[in-house]
mmCIF file with all atom_site columns, C-alpha atoms in Angstrom:
data_model
loop_
_atom_site.group_PDB
_atom_site.id
_atom_site.type_symbol
_atom_site.label_atom_id
_atom_site.label_alt_id
_atom_site.label_comp_id
_atom_site.label_asym_id
_atom_site.label_entity_id
_atom_site.label_seq_id
_atom_site.pdbx_PDB_ins_code
_atom_site.Cartn_x
_atom_site.Cartn_y
_atom_site.Cartn_z
_atom_site.occupancy
_atom_site.B_iso_or_equiv
_atom_site.pdbx_formal_charge
_atom_site.auth_seq_id
_atom_site.auth_comp_id
_atom_site.auth_asym_id
_atom_site.auth_atom_id
_atom_site.pdbx_PDB_model_num
ATOM 1   C CA . MET A 1 1   ? -54.924 -11.248 -16.078 1.00 0.00 ? 1   MET A CA 1
ATOM 2   C CA . SER A 1 2   ? -57.109 -8.458  -14.597 1.00 0.00 ? 2   SER A CA 1
ATOM 3   C CA . SER A 1 3   ? -60.222 -9.322  -12.691 1.00 0.00 ? 3   SER A CA 1
ATOM 4   C CA . SER A 1 4   ? -62.412 -7.545  -15.392 1.00 0.00 ? 4   SER A CA 1
ATOM 5   C CA . ALA A 1 5   ? -60.808 -9.750  -18.228 1.00 0.00 ? 5   ALA A CA 1
ATOM 6   C CA . PRO A 1 6   ? -62.815 -12.970 -19.014 1.00 0.00 ? 6   PRO A CA 1
ATOM 7   C CA . SER A 1 7   ? -61.151 -16.339 -18.613 1.00 0.00 ? 7   SER A CA 1
ATOM 8   C CA . PRO A 1 8   ? -60.592 -18.196 -21.916 1.00 0.00 ? 8   PRO A CA 1
ATOM 9   C CA . ASP A 1 9   ? -62.849 -21.145 -22.478 1.00 0.00 ? 9   ASP A CA 1
ATOM 10  C CA . TYR A 1 10  ? -60.870 -23.883 -24.199 1.00 0.00 ? 10  TYR A CA 1
ATOM 11  C CA . HIS A 1 11  ? -63.806 -25.959 -24.612 1.00 0.00 ? 11  HIS A CA 1
ATOM 12  C CA . ARG A 1 12  ? -65.990 -23.897 -26.840 1.00 0.00 ? 12  ARG A CA 1
ATOM 13  C CA . LEU A 1 13  ? -65.616 -22.451 -30.342 1.00 0.00 ? 13  LEU A CA 1
ATOM 14  C CA . TYR A 1 14  ? -65.073 -18.794 -30.810 1.00 0.00 ? 14  TYR A CA 1
ATOM 15  C CA . THR A 1 15  ? -65.989 -16.571 -33.763 1.00 0.00 ? 15  THR A CA 1
ATOM 16  C CA . VAL A 1 16  ? -63.209 -14.544 -35.134 1.00 0.00 ? 16  VAL A CA 1
ATOM 17  C CA . GLU A 1 17  ? -64.741 -11.395 -33.615 1.00 0.00 ? 17  GLU A CA 1
ATOM 18  C CA . GLU A 1 18  ? -64.942 -13.044 -30.189 1.00 0.00 ? 18  GLU A CA 1
ATOM 19  C CA . TYR A 1 19  ? -61.320 -14.070 -30.542 1.00 0.00 ? 19  TYR A CA 1
ATOM 20  C CA . PHE A 1 20  ? -60.211 -10.689 -31.472 1.00 0.00 ? 20  PHE A CA 1
ATOM 21  C CA . ALA A 1 21  ? -62.110 -9.152  -28.567 1.00 0.00 ? 21  ALA A CA 1
ATOM 22  C CA . LEU A 1 22  ? -60.674 -11.832 -26.260 1.00 0.00 ? 22  LEU A CA 1
ATOM 23  C CA . GLU A 1 23  ? -57.145 -11.020 -27.411 1.00 0.00 ? 23  GLU A CA 1
ATOM 24  C CA . GLU A 1 24  ? -57.631 -7.224  -26.681 1.00 0.00 ? 24  GLU A CA 1
ATOM 25  C CA . VAL A 1 25  ? -57.991 -7.936  -22.828 1.00 0.00 ? 25  VAL A CA 1
ATOM 26  C CA . SER A 1 26  ? -56.239 -11.156 -22.349 1.00 0.00 ? 26  SER A CA 1
ATOM 27  C CA . GLU A 1 27  ? -52.491 -11.130 -20.865 1.00 0.00 ? 27  GLU A CA 1
ATOM 28  C CA . VAL A 1 28  ? -52.292 -14.555 -22.469 1.00 0.00 ? 28  VAL A CA 1
ATOM 29  C CA . ARG A 1 29  ? -51.741 -14.865 -26.393 1.00 0.00 ? 29  ARG A CA 1
ATOM 30  C CA . HIS A 1 30  ? -53.767 -17.339 -28.315 1.00 0.00 ? 30  HIS A CA 1
ATOM 31  C CA . GLU A 1 31  ? -53.556 -19.114 -31.644 1.00 0.00 ? 31  GLU A CA 1
ATOM 32  C CA . TYR A 1 32  ? -56.862 -19.381 -33.496 1.00 0.00 ? 32  TYR A CA 1
ATOM 33  C CA . HIS A 1 33  ? -57.812 -22.392 -35.619 1.00 0.00 ? 33  HIS A CA 1
ATOM 34  C CA . LYS A 1 34  ? -61.260 -22.439 -37.124 1.00 0.00 ? 34  LYS A CA 1
ATOM 35  C CA . GLY A 1 35  ? -63.069 -21.583 -33.820 1.00 0.00 ? 35  GLY A CA 1
ATOM 36  C CA . GLU A 1 36  ? -60.518 -23.328 -31.412 1.00 0.00 ? 36  GLU A CA 1
ATOM 37  C CA . ILE A 1 37  ? -58.029 -21.196 -29.444 1.00 0.00 ? 37  ILE A CA 1
ATOM 38  C CA . PHE A 1 38  ? -54.748 -22.348 -28.131 1.00 0.00 ? 38  PHE A CA 1
ATOM 39  C CA . PRO A 1 39  ? -52.735 -20.444 -25.443 1.00 0.00 ? 39  PRO A CA 1
ATOM 40  C CA . LEU A 1 40  ? -49.161 -19.403 -26.471 1.00 0.00 ? 40  LEU A CA 1
ATOM 41  C CA . ASP A 1 41  ? -48.173 -18.219 -22.824 1.00 0.00 ? 41  ASP A CA 1
ATOM 42  C CA . GLY A 1 42  ? -48.810 -19.669 -19.353 1.00 0.00 ? 42  GLY A CA 1
ATOM 43  C CA . PRO A 1 43  ? -48.995 -22.981 -17.992 1.00 0.00 ? 43  PRO A CA 1
ATOM 44  C CA . ARG A 1 44  ? -51.333 -24.385 -20.765 1.00 0.00 ? 44  ARG A CA 1
ATOM 45  C CA . ALA A 1 45  ? -49.162 -23.105 -23.577 1.00 0.00 ? 45  ALA A CA 1
ATOM 46  C CA . ARG A 1 46  ? -47.817 -24.912 -26.386 1.00 0.00 ? 46  ARG A CA 1
ATOM 47  C CA . ALA A 1 47  ? -44.761 -22.632 -26.532 1.00 0.00 ? 47  ALA A CA 1
ATOM 48  C CA . GLY A 1 48  ? -42.330 -21.803 -23.801 1.00 0.00 ? 48  GLY A CA 1
ATOM 49  C CA . SER A 1 49  ? -40.104 -18.624 -23.646 1.00 0.00 ? 49  SER A CA 1
ATOM 50  C CA . THR A 1 50  ? -36.448 -18.772 -22.598 1.00 0.00 ? 50  THR A CA 1
ATOM 51  C CA . PHE A 1 51  ? -33.616 -16.237 -22.256 1.00 0.00 ? 51  PHE A CA 1
ATOM 52  C CA . ALA A 1 52  ? -32.110 -17.571 -25.444 1.00 0.00 ? 52  ALA A CA 1
ATOM 53  C CA . HIS A 1 53  ? -35.410 -17.360 -27.314 1.00 0.00 ? 53  HIS A CA 1
ATOM 54  C CA . ASN A 1 54  ? -35.947 -13.759 -26.170 1.00 0.00 ? 54  ASN A CA 1
ATOM 55  C CA . THR A 1 55  ? -32.412 -12.657 -26.893 1.00 0.00 ? 55  THR A CA 1
ATOM 56  C CA . ILE A 1 56  ? -32.459 -14.176 -30.543 1.00 0.00 ? 56  ILE A CA 1
ATOM 57  C CA . LYS A 1 57  ? -35.832 -12.522 -31.270 1.00 0.00 ? 57  LYS A CA 1
ATOM 58  C CA . GLN A 1 58  ? -34.679 -9.139  -29.900 1.00 0.00 ? 58  GLN A CA 1
ATOM 59  C CA . ASN A 1 59  ? -31.452 -9.341  -31.923 1.00 0.00 ? 59  ASN A CA 1
ATOM 60  C CA . CYS A 1 60  ? -33.441 -9.945  -34.975 1.00 0.00 ? 60  CYS A CA 1
ATOM 61  C CA . VAL A 1 61  ? -35.904 -7.261  -34.331 1.00 0.00 ? 61  VAL A CA 1
ATOM 62  C CA . ILE A 1 62  ? -33.190 -4.666  -33.633 1.00 0.00 ? 62  ILE A CA 1
ATOM 63  C CA . GLY A 1 63  ? -31.186 -5.606  -36.597 1.00 0.00 ? 63  GLY A CA 1
ATOM 64  C CA . LEU A 1 64  ? -34.059 -5.415  -38.965 1.00 0.00 ? 64  LEU A CA 1
ATOM 65  C CA . ARG A 1 65  ? -35.553 -2.268  -37.531 1.00 0.00 ? 65  ARG A CA 1
ATOM 66  C CA . ALA A 1 66  ? -32.303 -0.445  -38.070 1.00 0.00 ? 66  ALA A CA 1
ATOM 67  C CA . ALA A 1 67  ? -31.731 -1.873  -41.485 1.00 0.00 ? 67  ALA A CA 1
ATOM 68  C CA . LEU A 1 68  ? -35.347 -1.294  -42.696 1.00 0.00 ? 68  LEU A CA 1
ATOM 69  C CA . LYS A 1 69  ? -35.612 2.461   -41.394 1.00 0.00 ? 69  LYS A CA 1
ATOM 70  C CA . GLY A 1 70  ? -37.292 4.515   -44.044 1.00 0.00 ? 70  GLY A CA 1
ATOM 71  C CA . SER A 1 71  ? -37.714 1.556   -46.470 1.00 0.00 ? 71  SER A CA 1
ATOM 72  C CA . GLY A 1 72  ? -41.484 1.350   -46.158 1.00 0.00 ? 72  GLY A CA 1
ATOM 73  C CA . CYS A 1 73  ? -41.114 -2.051  -44.589 1.00 0.00 ? 73  CYS A CA 1
ATOM 74  C CA . ARG A 1 74  ? -42.218 -2.610  -40.886 1.00 0.00 ? 74  ARG A CA 1
ATOM 75  C CA . VAL A 1 75  ? -40.993 -5.126  -38.290 1.00 0.00 ? 75  VAL A CA 1
ATOM 76  C CA . PHE A 1 76  ? -43.242 -6.600  -35.568 1.00 0.00 ? 76  PHE A CA 1
ATOM 77  C CA . ASP A 1 77  ? -42.568 -8.856  -32.720 1.00 0.00 ? 77  ASP A CA 1
ATOM 78  C CA . GLU A 1 78  ? -44.614 -11.642 -31.206 1.00 0.00 ? 78  GLU A CA 1
ATOM 79  C CA . ASN A 1 79  ? -47.416 -9.341  -30.018 1.00 0.00 ? 79  ASN A CA 1
ATOM 80  C CA . VAL A 1 80  ? -48.690 -8.743  -33.387 1.00 0.00 ? 80  VAL A CA 1
ATOM 81  C CA . ARG A 1 81  ? -50.958 -11.539 -35.008 1.00 0.00 ? 81  ARG A CA 1
ATOM 82  C CA . THR A 1 82  ? -50.726 -12.765 -38.585 1.00 0.00 ? 82  THR A CA 1
ATOM 83  C CA . GLU A 1 83  ? -53.602 -14.023 -40.599 1.00 0.00 ? 83  GLU A CA 1
ATOM 84  C CA . MET A 1 84  ? -52.756 -17.255 -41.903 1.00 0.00 ? 84  MET A CA 1
ATOM 85  C CA . GLU A 1 85  ? -56.183 -17.883 -43.517 1.00 0.00 ? 85  GLU A CA 1
ATOM 86  C CA . PRO A 1 86  ? -58.876 -15.214 -43.454 1.00 0.00 ? 86  PRO A CA 1
ATOM 87  C CA . ASN A 1 87  ? -61.583 -15.812 -40.902 1.00 0.00 ? 87  ASN A CA 1
ATOM 88  C CA . ALA A 1 88  ? -60.095 -19.156 -40.020 1.00 0.00 ? 88  ALA A CA 1
ATOM 89  C CA . ARG A 1 89  ? -56.325 -19.183 -38.773 1.00 0.00 ? 89  ARG A CA 1
ATOM 90  C CA . TYR A 1 90  ? -54.399 -16.667 -36.842 1.00 0.00 ? 90  TYR A CA 1
ATOM 91  C CA . THR A 1 91  ? -51.050 -16.965 -35.048 1.00 0.00 ? 91  THR A CA 1
ATOM 92  C CA . TYR A 1 92  ? -48.166 -15.118 -33.542 1.00 0.00 ? 92  TYR A CA 1
ATOM 93  C CA . PRO A 1 93  ? -44.809 -15.342 -35.304 1.00 0.00 ? 93  PRO A CA 1
ATOM 94  C CA . ASP A 1 94  ? -41.671 -14.423 -33.244 1.00 0.00 ? 94  ASP A CA 1
ATOM 95  C CA . VAL A 1 95  ? -40.897 -11.672 -35.841 1.00 0.00 ? 95  VAL A CA 1
ATOM 96  C CA . VAL A 1 96  ? -42.887 -10.717 -38.879 1.00 0.00 ? 96  VAL A CA 1
ATOM 97  C CA . VAL A 1 97  ? -42.050 -8.099  -41.607 1.00 0.00 ? 97  VAL A CA 1
ATOM 98  C CA . THR A 1 98  ? -44.679 -6.615  -43.760 1.00 0.00 ? 98  THR A CA 1
ATOM 99  C CA . CYS A 1 99  ? -43.854 -4.539  -46.886 1.00 0.00 ? 99  CYS A CA 1
ATOM 100 C CA . GLU A 1 100 ? -47.165 -4.851  -48.828 1.00 0.00 ? 100 GLU A CA 1
ATOM 101 C CA . SER A 1 101 ? -49.206 -2.060  -47.335 1.00 0.00 ? 101 SER A CA 1
ATOM 102 C CA . SER A 1 102 ? -48.791 0.967   -45.222 1.00 0.00 ? 102 SER A CA 1
ATOM 103 C CA . THR A 1 103 ? -51.669 0.096   -43.036 1.00 0.00 ? 103 THR A CA 1
ATOM 104 C CA . ASP A 1 104 ? -50.698 -3.500  -42.663 1.00 0.00 ? 104 ASP A CA 1
ATOM 105 C CA . GLY A 1 105 ? -49.968 -4.267  -39.159 1.00 0.00 ? 105 GLY A CA 1
ATOM 106 C CA . THR A 1 106 ? -52.524 -1.937  -37.629 1.00 0.00 ? 106 THR A CA 1
ATOM 107 C CA . ASN A 1 107 ? -54.729 -3.197  -34.987 1.00 0.00 ? 107 ASN A CA 1
ATOM 108 C CA . ARG A 1 108 ? -52.100 -5.712  -33.975 1.00 0.00 ? 108 ARG A CA 1
ATOM 109 C CA . LEU A 1 109 ? -52.796 -7.711  -37.233 1.00 0.00 ? 109 LEU A CA 1
ATOM 110 C CA . VAL A 1 110 ? -50.670 -8.484  -40.303 1.00 0.00 ? 110 VAL A CA 1
ATOM 111 C CA . ARG A 1 111 ? -52.595 -9.712  -43.376 1.00 0.00 ? 111 ARG A CA 1
ATOM 112 C CA . GLN A 1 112 ? -49.683 -9.651  -45.767 1.00 0.00 ? 112 GLN A CA 1
ATOM 113 C CA . PRO A 1 113 ? -46.466 -10.929 -44.329 1.00 0.00 ? 113 PRO A CA 1
ATOM 114 C CA . THR A 1 114 ? -43.411 -10.598 -46.384 1.00 0.00 ? 114 THR A CA 1
ATOM 115 C CA . LEU A 1 115 ? -40.996 -12.452 -44.002 1.00 0.00 ? 115 LEU A CA 1
ATOM 116 C CA . VAL A 1 116 ? -41.316 -14.256 -40.746 1.00 0.00 ? 116 VAL A CA 1
ATOM 117 C CA . ILE A 1 117 ? -38.802 -15.670 -38.281 1.00 0.00 ? 117 ILE A CA 1
ATOM 118 C CA . GLU A 1 118 ? -39.656 -18.464 -35.845 1.00 0.00 ? 118 GLU A CA 1
ATOM 119 C CA . VAL A 1 119 ? -37.176 -19.280 -32.921 1.00 0.00 ? 119 VAL A CA 1
ATOM 120 C CA . LEU A 1 120 ? -37.513 -22.930 -32.290 1.00 0.00 ? 120 LEU A CA 1
ATOM 121 C CA . SER A 1 121 ? -37.920 -24.487 -28.922 1.00 0.00 ? 121 SER A CA 1
ATOM 122 C CA . ASP A 1 122 ? -38.359 -28.209 -28.036 1.00 0.00 ? 122 ASP A CA 1
ATOM 123 C CA . SER A 1 123 ? -42.126 -27.923 -27.540 1.00 0.00 ? 123 SER A CA 1
ATOM 124 C CA . THR A 1 124 ? -42.814 -26.180 -30.860 1.00 0.00 ? 124 THR A CA 1
ATOM 125 C CA . ALA A 1 125 ? -39.994 -27.391 -33.330 1.00 0.00 ? 125 ALA A CA 1
ATOM 126 C CA . ALA A 1 126 ? -42.063 -30.116 -34.843 1.00 0.00 ? 126 ALA A CA 1
ATOM 127 C CA . TYR A 1 127 ? -45.118 -28.023 -35.380 1.00 0.00 ? 127 TYR A CA 1
ATOM 128 C CA . ASP A 1 128 ? -43.149 -24.874 -36.508 1.00 0.00 ? 128 ASP A CA 1
ATOM 129 C CA . ARG A 1 129 ? -41.180 -26.975 -39.230 1.00 0.00 ? 129 ARG A CA 1
ATOM 130 C CA . GLY A 1 130 ? -44.252 -28.989 -40.260 1.00 0.00 ? 130 GLY A CA 1
ATOM 131 C CA . VAL A 1 131 ? -47.886 -27.636 -40.248 1.00 0.00 ? 131 VAL A CA 1
ATOM 132 C CA . LYS A 1 132 ? -46.840 -24.014 -39.581 1.00 0.00 ? 132 LYS A CA 1
ATOM 133 C CA . LEU A 1 133 ? -44.185 -23.918 -42.174 1.00 0.00 ? 133 LEU A CA 1
ATOM 134 C CA . ASP A 1 134 ? -46.682 -25.404 -44.706 1.00 0.00 ? 134 ASP A CA 1
ATOM 135 C CA . GLN A 1 135 ? -49.240 -22.638 -43.779 1.00 0.00 ? 135 GLN A CA 1
ATOM 136 C CA . TYR A 1 136 ? -46.513 -20.014 -44.175 1.00 0.00 ? 136 TYR A CA 1
ATOM 137 C CA . MET A 1 137 ? -45.548 -21.184 -47.548 1.00 0.00 ? 137 MET A CA 1
ATOM 138 C CA . ARG A 1 138 ? -49.192 -21.055 -48.904 1.00 0.00 ? 138 ARG A CA 1
ATOM 139 C CA . LEU A 1 139 ? -49.497 -17.297 -48.090 1.00 0.00 ? 139 LEU A CA 1
ATOM 140 C CA . PRO A 1 140 ? -49.144 -15.272 -51.591 1.00 0.00 ? 140 PRO A CA 1
ATOM 141 C CA . SER A 1 141 ? -47.238 -12.308 -50.031 1.00 0.00 ? 141 SER A CA 1
ATOM 142 C CA . MET A 1 142 ? -44.775 -14.523 -48.189 1.00 0.00 ? 142 MET A CA 1
ATOM 143 C CA . ARG A 1 143 ? -41.228 -14.364 -49.592 1.00 0.00 ? 143 ARG A CA 1
ATOM 144 C CA . GLN A 1 144 ? -38.861 -15.653 -46.814 1.00 0.00 ? 144 GLN A CA 1
ATOM 145 C CA . ILE A 1 145 ? -39.420 -17.924 -43.847 1.00 0.00 ? 145 ILE A CA 1
ATOM 146 C CA . ILE A 1 146 ? -36.473 -18.295 -41.318 1.00 0.00 ? 146 ILE A CA 1
ATOM 147 C CA . LEU A 1 147 ? -36.266 -21.028 -38.552 1.00 0.00 ? 147 LEU A CA 1
ATOM 148 C CA . ILE A 1 148 ? -33.763 -20.260 -35.875 1.00 0.00 ? 148 ILE A CA 1
ATOM 149 C CA . HIS A 1 149 ? -32.520 -23.120 -33.534 1.00 0.00 ? 149 HIS A CA 1
ATOM 150 C CA . GLN A 1 150 ? -31.598 -21.557 -30.128 1.00 0.00 ? 150 GLN A CA 1
ATOM 151 C CA . LYS A 1 151 ? -29.472 -24.415 -28.534 1.00 0.00 ? 151 LYS A CA 1
ATOM 152 C CA . PHE A 1 152 ? -26.858 -24.461 -31.265 1.00 0.00 ? 152 PHE A CA 1
ATOM 153 C CA . PRO A 1 153 ? -26.020 -22.399 -34.468 1.00 0.00 ? 153 PRO A CA 1
ATOM 154 C CA . LEU A 1 154 ? -28.263 -23.558 -37.051 1.00 0.00 ? 154 LEU A CA 1
ATOM 155 C CA . ILE A 1 155 ? -30.564 -21.373 -39.267 1.00 0.00 ? 155 ILE A CA 1
ATOM 156 C CA . GLN A 1 156 ? -32.723 -22.648 -42.059 1.00 0.00 ? 156 GLN A CA 1
ATOM 157 C CA . SER A 1 157 ? -33.988 -20.094 -44.477 1.00 0.00 ? 157 SER A CA 1
ATOM 158 C CA . TYR A 1 158 ? -36.712 -20.687 -47.172 1.00 0.00 ? 158 TYR A CA 1
ATOM 159 C CA . VAL A 1 159 ? -36.899 -18.083 -50.138 1.00 0.00 ? 159 VAL A CA 1
ATOM 160 C CA . ARG A 1 160 ? -38.831 -17.449 -53.196 1.00 0.00 ? 160 ARG A CA 1
ATOM 161 C CA . PRO A 1 161 ? -38.488 -14.378 -55.345 1.00 0.00 ? 161 PRO A CA 1
ATOM 162 C CA . ASN A 1 162 ? -42.451 -14.282 -56.248 1.00 0.00 ? 162 ASN A CA 1
ATOM 163 C CA . GLU A 1 163 ? -45.635 -16.005 -55.631 1.00 0.00 ? 163 GLU A CA 1
ATOM 164 C CA . THR A 1 164 ? -45.366 -18.574 -58.407 1.00 0.00 ? 164 THR A CA 1
ATOM 165 C CA . ALA A 1 165 ? -41.727 -19.534 -57.783 1.00 0.00 ? 165 ALA A CA 1
ATOM 166 C CA . ALA A 1 166 ? -40.579 -22.538 -56.049 1.00 0.00 ? 166 ALA A CA 1
ATOM 167 C CA . TRP A 1 167 ? -39.225 -22.387 -52.499 1.00 0.00 ? 167 TRP A CA 1
ATOM 168 C CA . THR A 1 168 ? -35.600 -22.957 -52.036 1.00 0.00 ? 168 THR A CA 1
ATOM 169 C CA . VAL A 1 169 ? -33.907 -23.656 -48.624 1.00 0.00 ? 169 VAL A CA 1
ATOM 170 C CA . ILE A 1 170 ? -30.354 -22.998 -47.333 1.00 0.00 ? 170 ILE A CA 1
ATOM 171 C CA . SER A 1 171 ? -29.031 -24.135 -44.063 1.00 0.00 ? 171 SER A CA 1
ATOM 172 C CA . LEU A 1 172 ? -26.385 -22.019 -41.990 1.00 0.00 ? 172 LEU A CA 1
ATOM 173 C CA . ARG A 1 173 ? -24.391 -23.503 -39.205 1.00 0.00 ? 173 ARG A CA 1
ATOM 174 C CA . ASP A 1 174 ? -21.393 -21.212 -38.564 1.00 0.00 ? 174 ASP A CA 1
ATOM 175 C CA . LEU A 1 175 ? -21.306 -17.935 -36.619 1.00 0.00 ? 175 LEU A CA 1
ATOM 176 C CA . ALA A 1 176 ? -19.248 -16.557 -39.483 1.00 0.00 ? 176 ALA A CA 1
ATOM 177 C CA . ASP A 1 177 ? -21.995 -17.165 -41.998 1.00 0.00 ? 177 ASP A CA 1
ATOM 178 C CA . VAL A 1 178 ? -24.310 -14.302 -43.206 1.00 0.00 ? 178 VAL A CA 1
ATOM 179 C CA . LEU A 1 179 ? -28.100 -14.662 -43.604 1.00 0.00 ? 179 LEU A CA 1
ATOM 180 C CA . HIS A 1 180 ? -29.210 -13.019 -46.747 1.00 0.00 ? 180 HIS A CA 1
ATOM 181 C CA . LEU A 1 181 ? -32.638 -11.375 -47.018 1.00 0.00 ? 181 LEU A CA 1
ATOM 182 C CA . PRO A 1 182 ? -32.841 -10.808 -50.708 1.00 0.00 ? 182 PRO A CA 1
ATOM 183 C CA . ILE A 1 183 ? -36.555 -9.465  -50.755 1.00 0.00 ? 183 ILE A CA 1
ATOM 184 C CA . LEU A 1 184 ? -35.420 -6.899  -48.275 1.00 0.00 ? 184 LEU A CA 1
ATOM 185 C CA . GLY A 1 185 ? -32.110 -6.115  -49.871 1.00 0.00 ? 185 GLY A CA 1
ATOM 186 C CA . LEU A 1 186 ? -29.958 -6.661  -46.642 1.00 0.00 ? 186 LEU A CA 1
ATOM 187 C CA . GLU A 1 187 ? -28.413 -9.179  -44.554 1.00 0.00 ? 187 GLU A CA 1
ATOM 188 C CA . LEU A 1 188 ? -27.860 -10.295 -40.843 1.00 0.00 ? 188 LEU A CA 1
ATOM 189 C CA . SER A 1 189 ? -24.777 -12.112 -39.578 1.00 0.00 ? 189 SER A CA 1
ATOM 190 C CA . LEU A 1 190 ? -25.122 -15.116 -37.500 1.00 0.00 ? 190 LEU A CA 1
ATOM 191 C CA . ALA A 1 191 ? -22.882 -13.545 -34.945 1.00 0.00 ? 191 ALA A CA 1
ATOM 192 C CA . LEU A 1 192 ? -25.483 -10.724 -34.601 1.00 0.00 ? 192 LEU A CA 1
ATOM 193 C CA . ILE A 1 193 ? -28.493 -13.097 -34.503 1.00 0.00 ? 193 ILE A CA 1
ATOM 194 C CA . TYR A 1 194 ? -26.768 -15.221 -31.632 1.00 0.00 ? 194 TYR A CA 1
ATOM 195 C CA . ASP A 1 195 ? -25.147 -12.290 -29.885 1.00 0.00 ? 195 ASP A CA 1
ATOM 196 C CA . GLU A 1 196 ? -25.231 -12.910 -26.017 1.00 0.00 ? 196 GLU A CA 1
ATOM 197 C CA . VAL A 1 197 ? -26.651 -16.506 -26.412 1.00 0.00 ? 197 VAL A CA 1
ATOM 198 C CA . THR A 1 198 ? -24.806 -19.466 -24.844 1.00 0.00 ? 198 THR A CA 1
ATOM 199 C CA . LEU A 1 199 ? -24.782 -22.223 -27.528 1.00 0.00 ? 199 LEU A CA 1
ATOM 200 C CA . GLY A 1 200 ? -24.545 -25.897 -26.632 1.00 0.00 ? 200 GLY A CA 1
ATOM 201 C CA . PRO A 1 201 ? -21.348 -28.094 -27.282 1.00 0.00 ? 201 PRO A CA 1
ATOM 202 C CA . TRP A 1 202 ? -20.656 -29.697 -30.554 1.00 0.00 ? 202 TRP A CA 1
ATOM 203 C CA . TRP A 1 203 ? -22.204 -33.048 -29.660 1.00 0.00 ? 203 TRP A CA 1
ATOM 204 C CA . VAL A 1 204 ? -25.581 -31.496 -28.803 1.00 0.00 ? 204 VAL A CA 1
ATOM 205 C CA . TRP A 1 205 ? -25.603 -29.703 -32.089 1.00 0.00 ? 205 TRP A CA 1
ATOM 206 C CA . ARG A 1 206 ? -24.652 -33.076 -33.916 1.00 0.00 ? 206 ARG A CA 1
ATOM 207 C CA . ASN A 1 207 ? -27.254 -35.019 -32.136 1.00 0.00 ? 207 ASN A CA 1
ATOM 208 C CA . ASP A 1 208 ? -29.999 -32.531 -32.699 1.00 0.00 ? 208 ASP A CA 1
ATOM 209 C CA . GLU A 1 209 ? -29.039 -32.084 -36.382 1.00 0.00 ? 209 GLU A CA 1
ATOM 210 C CA . GLU A 1 210 ? -29.658 -35.825 -37.046 1.00 0.00 ? 210 GLU A CA 1
ATOM 211 C CA . LYS A 1 211 ? -33.254 -35.391 -35.939 1.00 0.00 ? 211 LYS A CA 1
ATOM 212 C CA . LEU A 1 212 ? -33.813 -32.761 -38.775 1.00 0.00 ? 212 LEU A CA 1
#
């Protein structure tokens, strides 16, 4: 962080305007929850980045951007915030796609996400698959939520065709499988998503799956 940037104060409550101002100058990203801020980078962070995490995220972004070029939908990575609840909750998905408005995503803020991808880690898996998943499901514009495990091949895809429809979930476990993105009219292979990622042996996959 530069010497001119203010140090975040994790013991005080921030207004939304103060939070936005902090994020413009901070080298550490923060999640915002009704005045409280939580670091997503650095030693105090809830999330930790790994080579596998970054590679999977980049594979998804590259694949989506190439497929969505000229469609009107836009892809953003983890440096763009998503509004979970107006003036109350903001976070940074690993990947977010918006198709709702040509201006959505400006000023590093997506208000109408169509699809989000979260790459799970040991420190965030319970939160991402619990509270955060529930918040994503409540967003009117959301059509697909994808959770990707980074240690072994397992992707869980939650889909609904419209705001009033029920969510359905499918699990993909084989690198020969294809992840369908019906709202975007495209698909990504698991081989592409996990390209250049070293995956764990079968017994690690089995033990972790039993925890799901």
